[in-house]
Amino acid sequence: MNFVLTLDYELFGDGSGNVFRHMIEPTNRVLQICDKYGIKTTLFLEVVEYLKLKQEWDRGNTMGYQNNPVEAIEKQLQDAAVNGHDIQLHIHPQWVDARYENEEWKVDLSNWRLGSFRETGGYTIERLLEEGKRTIENIICPVLPDYECIALRAGGYNIMPSDIVYKAMKKTGLKLDSSVFPGGYEEGELSNYDYRFVSDKLDYWWANPEDMTQMSGNHREILEVPIFAMKDRRWRKVFNYHRLKSMFLSTKPATSSLSKSKTGKMSYGEKIKFLWEKESFTWDFFLYGSGLHHRFFNYIDNKLSKERNYVVLIAHPKSPFNEKAFKSLIKRVNKRNGSFKTMARCYAEMNPQNNH
């Protein structure tokens, strides 16, 4: 089985965080471990955030940094690409109208979802994707002249509604999306998607132009390669040691299904019942330790091994990094004679007629 390790390379969704502490330093540790074991990853660069940082730095605003954060990002991505890692496109639309005021970023949380992005500042979804793809290629092509950005991940998994995104991907030359995770469901003020009907038995599918969560009968233009998700009781998600550590150490924990909008008005008993119920959630290989790795591989071995050849995992450098668990994951995959591949490599295998 092939495992695709993907990193959403970004600050926090509300604009907080430090480029060096939450992106550069933890990603360096990950890449060092990957180099030690000879494996490759895919980094999804949050491009709009990067462009905003660059704009401010070029204006002479250091944003409190002693060293150039834009130069550090570019160098890290270039070095990673030269070493065989993959750099792809990640977009959180709330950054489009972001402003740096009073020593912090102000982002537009009302424009959180890519699928329902409201045109602003002259940006459409198509222009966002086109500029994002071009920006990544401008960063990487000086060291790898033939490099092409082919894959997209929508911020917060918000690819729905996806018909306009599909058309924009087709026009801009993006060939693959990895935003959907089987069983995922969120209906809140920020995220809003429904992937409860998506099968966990599929490695990928050719997306329907009207709804990328559905298979197309005739179109073979955009691949949807889902992120691995596993249904488990909510309390395991919340009360995992490393997730609790993340909640205490991170200035802004990731938005989750256990938001106050869902639990704020519940009684104590209702909250206990809610935590005991099952929910599908992505497998963040930075947060989950060896005990949950055991559950993960049991699920893979018993339910997916006969149907699946590819498993896409996700992590965030801004989360506290469980180095021991990450190494354990690598060793368990190697013990099973599994392999690690980049998203671009998987696309080449899934679509052998293409030259990538």
mmCIF file of C-alpha atoms in Angstrom:
data_model
loop_
_atom_site.group_PDB
_atom_site.id
_atom_site.type_symbol
_atom_site.label_atom_id
_atom_site.label_comp_id
_atom_site.label_asym_id
_atom_site.label_seq_id
_atom_site.Cartn_x
_atom_site.Cartn_y
_atom_site.Cartn_z
ATOM 1 C CA MET A 1 0.000 0.000 0.000
ATOM 2 C CA ASN A 2 1.154 3.527 -0.807
ATOM 3 C CA PHE A 3 0.998 6.268 1.832
ATOM 4 C CA VAL A 4 0.952 9.954 0.904
ATOM 5 C CA LEU A 5 2.127 12.227 3.723
ATOM 6 C CA THR A 6 0.748 15.735 3.192
ATOM 7 C CA LEU A 7 1.505 18.851 5.242
ATOM 8 C CA ASP A 8 -0.765 21.899 5.191
ATOM 9 C CA TYR A 9 2.004 24.507 5.326
ATOM 10 C CA GLU A 10 0.413 27.577 6.906
ATOM 11 C CA LEU A 11 -0.186 29.800 9.910
ATOM 12 C CA PHE A 12 -3.415 29.615 11.921
ATOM 13 C CA GLY A 13 -6.710 30.276 10.197
ATOM 14 C CA ASP A 14 -7.341 33.508 12.092
ATOM 15 C CA GLY A 15 -3.980 34.957 10.989
ATOM 16 C CA SER A 16 -2.095 34.316 14.212
ATOM 17 C CA GLY A 17 1.152 32.408 14.519
ATOM 18 C CA ASN A 18 4.824 32.836 13.714
ATOM 19 C CA VAL A 19 6.337 31.709 10.398
ATOM 20 C CA PHE A 20 9.529 30.399 11.968
ATOM 21 C CA ARG A 21 8.005 28.738 15.027
ATOM 22 C CA HIS A 22 4.894 27.288 13.367
ATOM 23 C CA MET A 23 6.124 26.569 9.841
ATOM 24 C CA ILE A 24 9.889 26.629 9.224
ATOM 25 C CA GLU A 25 11.213 24.935 12.361
ATOM 26 C CA PRO A 26 8.710 22.035 12.636
ATOM 27 C CA THR A 27 8.847 21.404 8.886
ATOM 28 C CA ASN A 28 12.632 21.216 9.097
ATOM 29 C CA ARG A 29 12.306 18.482 11.722
ATOM 30 C CA VAL A 30 9.847 16.557 9.566
ATOM 31 C CA LEU A 31 12.018 16.808 6.459
ATOM 32 C CA GLN A 32 15.095 15.711 8.402
ATOM 33 C CA ILE A 33 13.281 12.568 9.528
ATOM 34 C CA CYS A 34 12.009 11.979 5.997
ATOM 35 C CA ASP A 35 15.560 12.282 4.660
ATOM 36 C CA LYS A 36 16.784 9.803 7.286
ATOM 37 C CA TYR A 37 14.226 7.208 6.192
ATOM 38 C CA GLY A 38 14.360 8.044 2.492
ATOM 39 C CA ILE A 39 10.725 9.095 2.135
ATOM 40 C CA LYS A 40 9.060 12.011 0.351
ATOM 41 C CA THR A 41 6.180 14.259 1.381
ATOM 42 C CA THR A 42 3.818 16.756 -0.214
ATOM 43 C CA LEU A 43 3.665 20.293 1.179
ATOM 44 C CA PHE A 44 0.490 22.257 0.454
ATOM 45 C CA LEU A 45 1.560 25.917 0.555
ATOM 46 C CA GLU A 46 -1.108 28.401 1.673
ATOM 47 C CA VAL A 47 -0.390 30.795 -1.177
ATOM 48 C CA VAL A 48 -2.626 33.771 -0.353
ATOM 49 C CA GLU A 49 -1.133 33.961 3.125
ATOM 50 C CA TYR A 50 2.372 33.795 1.608
ATOM 51 C CA LEU A 51 1.551 36.623 -0.832
ATOM 52 C CA LYS A 52 0.224 38.803 1.988
ATOM 53 C CA LEU A 53 3.400 38.247 4.009
ATOM 54 C CA LYS A 54 5.485 39.091 0.958
ATOM 55 C CA GLN A 55 3.480 42.239 0.265
ATOM 56 C CA GLU A 56 3.992 43.537 3.793
ATOM 57 C CA TRP A 57 7.692 42.671 3.878
ATOM 58 C CA ASP A 58 8.287 44.352 0.513
ATOM 59 C CA ARG A 59 6.589 47.478 1.881
ATOM 60 C CA GLY A 60 9.160 47.582 4.670
ATOM 61 C CA ASN A 61 6.904 46.167 7.382
ATOM 62 C CA THR A 62 8.911 43.508 9.247
ATOM 63 C CA MET A 63 5.766 42.357 11.137
ATOM 64 C CA GLY A 64 7.966 41.834 14.192
ATOM 65 C CA TYR A 65 10.336 39.404 12.473
ATOM 66 C CA GLN A 66 14.094 39.829 12.785
ATOM 67 C CA ASN A 67 14.697 37.658 9.713
ATOM 68 C CA ASN A 68 12.859 37.660 6.405
ATOM 69 C CA PRO A 69 9.984 35.110 6.718
ATOM 70 C CA VAL A 70 9.264 35.161 2.981
ATOM 71 C CA GLU A 71 12.842 34.308 2.089
ATOM 72 C CA ALA A 72 12.793 31.505 4.692
ATOM 73 C CA ILE A 73 9.606 30.031 3.208
ATOM 74 C CA GLU A 74 10.964 30.171 -0.333
ATOM 75 C CA LYS A 75 14.277 28.584 0.610
ATOM 76 C CA GLN A 76 12.624 25.789 2.565
ATOM 77 C CA LEU A 77 10.258 24.982 -0.298
ATOM 78 C CA GLN A 78 13.027 25.110 -2.901
ATOM 79 C CA ASP A 79 15.290 22.851 -0.838
ATOM 80 C CA ALA A 80 12.413 20.437 -0.280
ATOM 81 C CA ALA A 81 11.598 20.321 -3.991
ATOM 82 C CA VAL A 82 15.232 19.711 -4.950
ATOM 83 C CA ASN A 83 15.281 16.815 -2.481
ATOM 84 C CA GLY A 84 12.271 15.209 -4.171
ATOM 85 C CA HIS A 85 9.405 16.513 -2.067
ATOM 86 C CA ASP A 86 6.267 17.873 -3.664
ATOM 87 C CA ILE A 87 4.903 21.448 -3.403
ATOM 88 C CA GLN A 88 1.211 21.949 -4.142
ATOM 89 C CA LEU A 89 -1.536 24.544 -3.709
ATOM 90 C CA HIS A 90 -3.522 25.284 -0.554
ATOM 91 C CA ILE A 91 -5.974 28.191 -0.304
ATOM 92 C CA HIS A 92 -7.776 29.757 2.657
ATOM 93 C CA PRO A 93 -9.879 32.549 1.089
ATOM 94 C CA GLN A 94 -10.122 34.536 4.337
ATOM 95 C CA TRP A 95 -6.598 35.812 3.542
ATOM 96 C CA VAL A 96 -7.668 37.603 0.352
ATOM 97 C CA ASP A 97 -8.720 40.759 2.218
ATOM 98 C CA ALA A 98 -6.308 40.313 5.128
ATOM 99 C CA ARG A 99 -4.769 43.459 6.646
ATOM 100 C CA TYR A 100 -1.883 43.824 9.064
ATOM 101 C CA GLU A 101 -3.045 46.229 11.790
ATOM 102 C CA ASN A 102 -1.919 46.867 15.356
ATOM 103 C CA GLU A 103 0.789 44.196 15.071
ATOM 104 C CA GLU A 104 -1.546 41.394 14.004
ATOM 105 C CA TRP A 105 -3.300 40.048 10.938
ATOM 106 C CA LYS A 106 -6.999 40.712 10.475
ATOM 107 C CA VAL A 107 -8.589 38.143 8.177
ATOM 108 C CA ASP A 108 -12.105 38.008 6.752
ATOM 109 C CA LEU A 109 -13.668 34.988 8.451
ATOM 110 C CA SER A 110 -16.920 35.630 6.574
ATOM 111 C CA ASN A 111 -15.115 34.529 3.405
ATOM 112 C CA TRP A 112 -13.779 31.260 4.841
ATOM 113 C CA ARG A 113 -14.913 28.707 2.244
ATOM 114 C CA LEU A 114 -13.315 28.328 -1.189
ATOM 115 C CA GLY A 115 -16.384 26.623 -2.617
ATOM 116 C CA SER A 116 -18.602 29.602 -1.835
ATOM 117 C CA PHE A 117 -15.952 32.319 -2.117
ATOM 118 C CA ARG A 118 -17.425 35.785 -2.613
ATOM 119 C CA GLU A 119 -15.588 37.768 -5.258
ATOM 120 C CA THR A 120 -13.575 40.485 -3.560
ATOM 121 C CA GLY A 121 -10.684 42.756 -4.492
ATOM 122 C CA GLY A 122 -11.007 41.682 -8.106
ATOM 123 C CA TYR A 123 -10.444 38.044 -7.157
ATOM 124 C CA THR A 124 -12.618 35.233 -8.441
ATOM 125 C CA ILE A 125 -12.074 31.559 -7.681
ATOM 126 C CA GLU A 126 -10.414 31.182 -11.066
ATOM 127 C CA ARG A 127 -8.030 34.056 -10.435
ATOM 128 C CA LEU A 128 -7.162 32.671 -6.984
ATOM 129 C CA LEU A 129 -6.236 29.300 -8.460
ATOM 130 C CA GLU A 130 -4.369 30.788 -11.406
ATOM 131 C CA GLU A 131 -2.315 33.130 -9.222
ATOM 132 C CA GLY A 132 -1.704 30.383 -6.651
ATOM 133 C CA LYS A 133 -0.428 27.915 -9.246
ATOM 134 C CA ARG A 134 1.755 30.550 -10.881
ATOM 135 C CA THR A 135 3.186 31.661 -7.535
ATOM 136 C CA ILE A 136 4.269 28.148 -6.587
ATOM 137 C CA GLU A 137 5.848 27.605 -9.982
ATOM 138 C CA ASN A 138 7.663 30.956 -9.689
ATOM 139 C CA ILE A 139 9.132 29.781 -6.384
ATOM 140 C CA ILE A 140 10.156 26.293 -7.517
ATOM 141 C CA CYS A 141 11.074 26.697 -11.199
ATOM 142 C CA PRO A 142 14.330 28.595 -10.497
ATOM 143 C CA VAL A 143 15.673 25.355 -8.965
ATOM 144 C CA LEU A 144 13.548 22.853 -10.959
ATOM 145 C CA PRO A 145 12.771 24.485 -14.341
ATOM 146 C CA ASP A 146 10.173 21.906 -15.408
ATOM 147 C CA TYR A 147 8.208 21.922 -12.152
ATOM 148 C CA GLU A 148 4.423 22.154 -12.436
ATOM 149 C CA CYS A 149 1.883 22.638 -9.648
ATOM 150 C CA ILE A 150 -0.999 20.229 -10.330
ATOM 151 C CA ALA A 151 -2.886 19.721 -7.047
ATOM 152 C CA LEU A 152 -5.260 21.744 -4.854
ATOM 153 C CA ARG A 153 -6.467 21.442 -1.284
ATOM 154 C CA ALA A 154 -9.220 23.786 -0.145
ATOM 155 C CA GLY A 155 -8.717 25.353 3.280
ATOM 156 C CA GLY A 156 -10.705 23.637 6.002
ATOM 157 C CA TYR A 157 -11.781 20.950 3.476
ATOM 158 C CA ASN A 158 -14.330 23.438 2.071
ATOM 159 C CA ILE A 159 -14.487 22.469 -1.609
ATOM 160 C CA MET A 160 -18.301 22.562 -1.667
ATOM 161 C CA PRO A 161 -20.147 23.717 -3.678
ATOM 162 C CA SER A 162 -17.550 22.518 -6.150
ATOM 163 C CA ASP A 163 -18.890 23.221 -9.643
ATOM 164 C CA ILE A 164 -17.175 26.619 -9.977
ATOM 165 C CA VAL A 165 -13.976 25.239 -8.429
ATOM 166 C CA TYR A 166 -13.985 22.404 -10.971
ATOM 167 C CA LYS A 167 -14.279 24.830 -13.889
ATOM 168 C CA ALA A 168 -11.539 27.037 -12.448
ATOM 169 C CA MET A 169 -9.224 24.053 -11.959
ATOM 170 C CA LYS A 170 -9.793 22.953 -15.532
ATOM 171 C CA LYS A 171 -9.041 26.426 -16.914
ATOM 172 C CA THR A 172 -5.909 26.922 -14.820
ATOM 173 C CA GLY A 173 -4.413 23.491 -15.482
ATOM 174 C CA LEU A 174 -4.832 22.001 -12.021
ATOM 175 C CA LYS A 175 -5.444 18.280 -12.337
ATOM 176 C CA LEU A 176 -6.094 16.916 -8.857
ATOM 177 C CA ASP A 177 -7.971 17.888 -5.711
ATOM 178 C CA SER A 178 -7.468 16.460 -2.225
ATOM 179 C CA SER A 179 -10.015 18.244 -0.035
ATOM 180 C CA VAL A 180 -12.660 15.580 0.580
ATOM 181 C CA PHE A 181 -12.572 13.059 3.432
ATOM 182 C CA PRO A 182 -15.081 10.193 3.688
ATOM 183 C CA GLY A 183 -17.710 10.673 6.345
ATOM 184 C CA GLY A 184 -16.783 14.300 6.991
ATOM 185 C CA TYR A 185 -19.570 16.658 7.967
ATOM 186 C CA GLU A 186 -19.573 20.235 9.208
ATOM 187 C CA GLU A 187 -22.400 22.737 9.287
ATOM 188 C CA GLY A 188 -21.213 25.838 11.081
ATOM 189 C CA GLU A 189 -20.506 29.520 10.697
ATOM 190 C CA LEU A 190 -17.114 28.772 9.143
ATOM 191 C CA SER A 191 -16.886 25.321 7.581
ATOM 192 C CA ASN A 192 -19.812 23.824 5.732
ATOM 193 C CA TYR A 193 -19.494 20.522 3.876
ATOM 194 C CA ASP A 194 -21.112 17.102 3.754
ATOM 195 C CA TYR A 195 -18.993 14.085 2.800
ATOM 196 C CA ARG A 196 -21.020 11.525 4.758
ATOM 197 C CA PHE A 197 -21.977 9.629 1.613
ATOM 198 C CA VAL A 198 -18.392 9.384 0.259
ATOM 199 C CA SER A 199 -17.085 5.813 0.298
ATOM 200 C CA ASP A 200 -13.861 5.018 2.138
ATOM 201 C CA LYS A 201 -13.194 2.173 -0.310
ATOM 202 C CA LEU A 202 -12.050 4.442 -3.156
ATOM 203 C CA ASP A 203 -8.443 5.513 -3.760
ATOM 204 C CA TYR A 204 -9.608 8.224 -6.141
ATOM 205 C CA TRP A 205 -12.256 9.004 -8.735
ATOM 206 C CA TRP A 206 -12.672 11.188 -11.796
ATOM 207 C CA ALA A 207 -14.738 14.063 -10.463
ATOM 208 C CA ASN A 208 -18.175 15.052 -11.702
ATOM 209 C CA PRO A 209 -18.055 18.667 -12.987
ATOM 210 C CA GLU A 210 -21.206 19.517 -11.032
ATOM 211 C CA ASP A 211 -20.157 17.874 -7.776
ATOM 212 C CA MET A 212 -16.584 16.745 -7.202
ATOM 213 C CA THR A 213 -17.616 14.377 -4.418
ATOM 214 C CA GLN A 214 -19.368 12.301 -7.090
ATOM 215 C CA MET A 215 -17.827 10.138 -9.809
ATOM 216 C CA SER A 216 -18.086 11.277 -13.407
ATOM 217 C CA GLY A 217 -19.366 8.966 -16.078
ATOM 218 C CA ASN A 218 -17.691 10.711 -19.007
ATOM 219 C CA HIS A 219 -15.273 13.402 -17.825
ATOM 220 C CA ARG A 220 -11.649 12.497 -17.099
ATOM 221 C CA GLU A 221 -10.244 15.928 -16.299
ATOM 222 C CA ILE A 222 -9.985 16.357 -12.517
ATOM 223 C CA LEU A 223 -9.051 13.604 -10.070
ATOM 224 C CA GLU A 224 -10.392 13.665 -6.522
ATOM 225 C CA VAL A 225 -7.936 11.910 -4.192
ATOM 226 C CA PRO A 226 -9.580 11.811 -0.735
ATOM 227 C CA ILE A 227 -7.845 12.284 2.585
ATOM 228 C CA PHE A 228 -7.971 9.233 4.832
ATOM 229 C CA ALA A 229 -10.557 9.440 7.604
ATOM 230 C CA MET A 230 -11.692 6.961 10.209
ATOM 231 C CA LYS A 231 -14.909 6.864 12.184
ATOM 232 C CA ASP A 232 -14.311 6.751 15.919
ATOM 233 C CA ARG A 233 -15.825 8.051 19.114
ATOM 234 C CA ARG A 234 -15.437 11.794 19.511
ATOM 235 C CA TRP A 235 -13.788 11.518 22.906
ATOM 236 C CA ARG A 236 -10.773 9.816 21.303
ATOM 237 C CA LYS A 237 -10.352 12.828 19.076
ATOM 238 C CA VAL A 238 -10.595 15.317 21.923
ATOM 239 C CA PHE A 239 -8.853 13.552 24.787
ATOM 240 C CA ASN A 240 -5.853 12.246 22.927
ATOM 241 C CA TYR A 241 -2.714 13.352 24.809
ATOM 242 C CA HIS A 242 -1.102 15.101 21.880
ATOM 243 C CA ARG A 243 -4.310 16.842 20.851
ATOM 244 C CA LEU A 244 -4.737 18.134 24.395
ATOM 245 C CA LYS A 245 -1.121 19.298 24.235
ATOM 246 C CA SER A 246 -1.967 21.070 20.993
ATOM 247 C CA MET A 247 -4.928 22.791 22.637
ATOM 248 C CA PHE A 248 -2.750 24.058 25.491
ATOM 249 C CA LEU A 249 0.279 25.123 23.431
ATOM 250 C CA SER A 250 -1.358 26.474 20.283
ATOM 251 C CA THR A 251 -2.685 30.014 20.423
ATOM 252 C CA LYS A 252 -5.638 29.046 18.237
ATOM 253 C CA PRO A 253 -6.668 25.377 17.993
ATOM 254 C CA ALA A 254 -7.999 24.196 14.667
ATOM 255 C CA THR A 255 -11.722 24.567 14.096
ATOM 256 C CA SER A 256 -13.361 21.215 14.789
ATOM 257 C CA SER A 257 -16.728 19.556 14.989
ATOM 258 C CA LEU A 258 -16.594 20.048 18.754
ATOM 259 C CA SER A 259 -17.022 23.794 18.407
ATOM 260 C CA LYS A 260 -19.018 25.847 20.880
ATOM 261 C CA SER A 261 -21.709 26.238 18.222
ATOM 262 C CA LYS A 262 -22.434 22.536 18.602
ATOM 263 C CA THR A 263 -21.910 21.979 22.322
ATOM 264 C CA GLY A 264 -22.496 25.399 23.882
ATOM 265 C CA LYS A 265 -26.206 24.896 24.578
ATOM 266 C CA MET A 266 -25.989 21.214 25.526
ATOM 267 C CA SER A 267 -26.583 19.950 29.029
ATOM 268 C CA TYR A 268 -23.804 18.004 30.755
ATOM 269 C CA GLY A 269 -25.509 14.725 29.927
ATOM 270 C CA GLU A 270 -25.985 15.700 26.297
ATOM 271 C CA LYS A 271 -22.303 16.580 26.034
ATOM 272 C CA ILE A 272 -21.301 13.168 27.408
ATOM 273 C CA LYS A 273 -23.588 11.488 24.869
ATOM 274 C CA PHE A 274 -22.172 13.681 22.109
ATOM 275 C CA LEU A 275 -18.607 12.703 22.998
ATOM 276 C CA TRP A 276 -19.564 9.010 23.043
ATOM 277 C CA GLU A 277 -21.025 9.147 19.519
ATOM 278 C CA LYS A 278 -18.884 8.380 16.498
ATOM 279 C CA GLU A 279 -17.629 10.848 13.924
ATOM 280 C CA SER A 280 -15.300 10.588 10.939
ATOM 281 C CA PHE A 281 -12.119 12.594 11.311
ATOM 282 C CA THR A 282 -8.873 12.889 9.397
ATOM 283 C CA TRP A 283 -5.772 11.164 10.705
ATOM 284 C CA ASP A 284 -3.312 13.868 11.770
ATOM 285 C CA PHE A 285 -0.025 11.982 11.983
ATOM 286 C CA PHE A 286 1.485 14.791 14.096
ATOM 287 C CA LEU A 287 -1.012 14.330 16.916
ATOM 288 C CA TYR A 288 -1.825 10.661 17.289
ATOM 289 C CA GLY A 289 0.477 8.377 19.250
ATOM 290 C CA SER A 290 1.314 4.688 19.018
ATOM 291 C CA GLY A 291 -1.907 3.525 20.651
ATOM 292 C CA LEU A 292 -4.096 5.131 18.014
ATOM 293 C CA HIS A 293 -1.641 4.072 15.305
ATOM 294 C CA HIS A 294 -2.541 0.517 16.298
ATOM 295 C CA ARG A 295 -6.230 1.268 15.683
ATOM 296 C CA PHE A 296 -5.330 2.977 12.414
ATOM 297 C CA PHE A 297 -3.418 0.009 11.026
ATOM 298 C CA ASN A 298 -6.049 -2.459 12.228
ATOM 299 C CA TYR A 299 -8.584 -0.452 10.251
ATOM 300 C CA ILE A 300 -6.330 -0.410 7.194
ATOM 301 C CA ASP A 301 -5.544 -4.130 7.421
ATOM 302 C CA ASN A 302 -9.061 -5.332 8.149
ATOM 303 C CA LYS A 303 -11.241 -2.971 6.109
ATOM 304 C CA LEU A 304 -9.242 -1.305 3.364
ATOM 305 C CA SER A 305 -6.266 -3.442 2.392
ATOM 306 C CA LYS A 306 -8.175 -5.356 -0.309
ATOM 307 C CA GLU A 307 -9.767 -2.254 -1.855
ATOM 308 C CA ARG A 308 -7.177 0.476 -1.467
ATOM 309 C CA ASN A 309 -3.699 1.092 -2.880
ATOM 310 C CA TYR A 310 -3.290 4.700 -1.714
ATOM 311 C CA VAL A 311 -3.860 6.336 1.672
ATOM 312 C CA VAL A 312 -3.513 10.129 1.975
ATOM 313 C CA LEU A 313 -2.615 11.354 5.469
ATOM 314 C CA ILE A 314 -2.612 14.962 6.641
ATOM 315 C CA ALA A 315 -0.692 16.951 9.260
ATOM 316 C CA HIS A 316 -0.038 20.573 10.157
ATOM 317 C CA PRO A 317 3.432 21.828 11.116
ATOM 318 C CA LYS A 318 1.786 24.356 13.456
ATOM 319 C CA SER A 319 0.551 21.470 15.635
ATOM 320 C CA PRO A 320 2.898 20.159 18.351
ATOM 321 C CA PHE A 321 5.050 17.528 16.662
ATOM 322 C CA ASN A 322 5.052 14.002 18.149
ATOM 323 C CA GLU A 323 8.392 12.888 16.693
ATOM 324 C CA LYS A 324 8.270 9.462 18.343
ATOM 325 C CA ALA A 325 4.835 8.723 16.908
ATOM 326 C CA PHE A 326 5.869 9.925 13.456
ATOM 327 C CA LYS A 327 8.865 7.596 13.425
ATOM 328 C CA SER A 328 6.641 4.786 14.685
ATOM 329 C CA LEU A 329 4.251 5.387 11.780
ATOM 330 C CA ILE A 330 7.123 5.216 9.281
ATOM 331 C CA LYS A 331 8.468 2.001 10.796
ATOM 332 C CA ARG A 332 5.032 0.362 10.775
ATOM 333 C CA VAL A 333 4.567 1.214 7.097
ATOM 334 C CA ASN A 334 8.023 -0.101 6.236
ATOM 335 C CA LYS A 335 7.351 -3.283 8.198
ATOM 336 C CA ARG A 336 4.316 -3.873 5.983
ATOM 337 C CA ASN A 337 6.434 -3.282 2.882
ATOM 338 C CA GLY A 338 4.429 -0.144 2.213
ATOM 339 C CA SER A 339 5.830 2.846 0.379
ATOM 340 C CA PHE A 340 5.641 6.630 0.661
ATOM 341 C CA LYS A 341 4.833 8.677 -2.426
ATOM 342 C CA THR A 342 4.163 12.294 -3.280
ATOM 343 C CA MET A 343 0.854 13.512 -4.629
ATOM 344 C CA ALA A 344 2.416 14.217 -8.023
ATOM 345 C CA ARG A 345 3.806 10.684 -8.184
ATOM 346 C CA CYS A 346 0.399 9.233 -7.330
ATOM 347 C CA TYR A 347 -1.226 11.288 -10.073
ATOM 348 C CA ALA A 348 1.253 9.894 -12.587
ATOM 349 C CA GLU A 349 0.352 6.359 -11.514
ATOM 350 C CA MET A 350 -3.392 6.984 -11.418
ATOM 351 C CA ASN A 351 -3.329 8.638 -14.831
ATOM 352 C CA PRO A 352 -0.469 6.949 -16.730
ATOM 353 C CA GLN A 353 -1.425 8.640 -20.031
ATOM 354 C CA ASN A 354 -0.259 11.915 -18.486
ATOM 355 C CA ASN A 355 3.447 12.730 -18.551
ATOM 356 C CA HIS A 356 3.647 13.886 -14.915
#
